[in-house]
Structure formats: C-alpha cells, structure tokens
Amino acid sequence: MHADEIRLFDFMIDRFDLVQLPVLPLRGRGGWWRRAIADHYGDEFAESHGKLLSVREALGASVPSAGVACAFERDMLAALALDEAAGPFDPGSLTEDYEAGLRIRDMGGRSAFVRMRDARGDVIATREFFPDSVDAAVRQKARWTIGIALAGWDRLGWRGGPAEFWMRLRDRRAVLAALVLFAAYLTLLLLAALALLALVMPVPGRPLTPLMTALLWFNLFLMLWRMAMRFLFVTRAYGLRAGLGAVPRTLIANYIGILAARRAIFLYLRSLGGQPLRWDKTQHRFPDLKTDP
C-alpha cells in the first residue's frame, strides 16, 4: 500500500461515492515459468488500470471496485447496506467487490478511477504478489469468470445506457473469448499438420475468397494493434524489458484463460443443478520488506 493512498482517498471521497486507485502486481519471483505466470497479471493490470478504467469513467460507465486500493463514501456504503439480501458486499457473490462498483452506478452514485503520482514520480497504487502457478491462477480466474461473466449476468443484468451496456459486454466476454481462442489454436495446429502432410503427399485445398483474405488481413491488423497497446502500457508500468516480454506472455495468459473458462463453465453448470458456488480463496504471498523492492 502506498504511503499517500489514505491522503488521496481523503481528498477525493467528498466528491465521489467510490474512489479506485490502480493495482500494480509485483513482478514474479523464482524460475522463469513461475515468473511468467505471475507477470502476466502485471501485463493485464497495466493495461486495464492504465487505460480501460480511465475510459470507463470518461464514458460515464461504472467503475468496478478491485477490492483493494479503493474507498467507499460512508453514506453510499450505508445505502448499499440497506439491501437486506445483499448487504454492502454480497456474501453470495464470488466477485462482491466488482458488483459493489456496478451497484453504486445503478443507484446513481459517482465513481472515479484516480491515477496520480507522488512527489518522486511513482504511481500511487497498491502493489501485491499474484498467483505464480497454473493451478492457483486458473482457480482465481475461474472465480472471476463465474462472478463477472456468468453469475454476474444473472445477478446484475444489463442496466444503464449504451456505454454501460458495452462495458458490461466487455466484462462478460471471457467465456466466449476463451472458446474462440481454443478454436483458433486448434486451427493453427490443423494448418501446421496439413503443411507437414503436404511435404510427403498432395493435399487438396481451396483458394481463399477475396472477402476471407480481407478479413484475415484485418484480423492481423487488430492483433498487432492489441500487442502494440499491451507493449506500450506494460513498458510504461514496468519498463522496456517487461514490455517486450508481455507479447509472448500473451500465450500464457490465453492458456490460463482457456483453462479458467473451462473450469468456470463446469462449476456454473453444477450450480444451476443445485450445487452452491464456493468462494475459492486465492492464497497470496506477502512481500518481504527485506528482500522485495
């Protein structure tokens, strides 16, 4: 936690019902695989808390609470507590912090994402370690996927104007994105197998239509644009070396996202059959003040 966070909250909370500051995951420790898993969180948060939340606020959409680095205005917290079923933070939700931010917007409250720097030029943010194993990362992201994309759809619906609708659609795209990624990777493997097969025997093929060719080029442009944005925001947050590593780490992020979506779908389907959803707690490692920067 940054030393200036409380002072910044005190300065802003008179004007807003929710104040959210950036969260910057600490860089991973240990072997390269564990570092890569932990660092992919930093890649995602660098872009989300460096761009997306600012855009949400500018468009007048809700600003979700991250559960840390945030402050709630007392009267709004009391208003949230008036909901006897949910309370201020619904224990029946797997992402109660995220939901609180959306509920504040639905109640007409104002939220702000504040990205400021201290006297030394450092971002005033909360920094913490995130999971550095595949199993822990999949469990955490599966909980996020259920709470935001699946159960969140049921619980919060599609309230708000066009900007809010679009942002909720973005929030809930995780399962569909994972399915598309899985199909894309299977297609790449199939194309590679066909290319190898073509070395030893003729493989009949069909030429691409002009429309399909144009779509593929457009898709390539969008992918390069996404990679460029990821590189820029990670470089701004962690430096050039981390920015360059963010591009190949996208493969790890996609792998974890696919596994998390699979787990989320099965758990959610079981909940529809009567099995209650469980809050799968993330085991955090706390920084060592002597060895961690």
Coordinates of C-alpha atoms in Angstrom, one line a residue, residues 2 8 68 187 195:
H2 CA 1.4 3.4 -1.0
L8 CA -5.6 10.8 -1.6
V68 CA -8.1 -3.2 -2.8
T187 CA -7.0 -24.3 -36.4
A195 CA 1.6 -28.2 -44.1

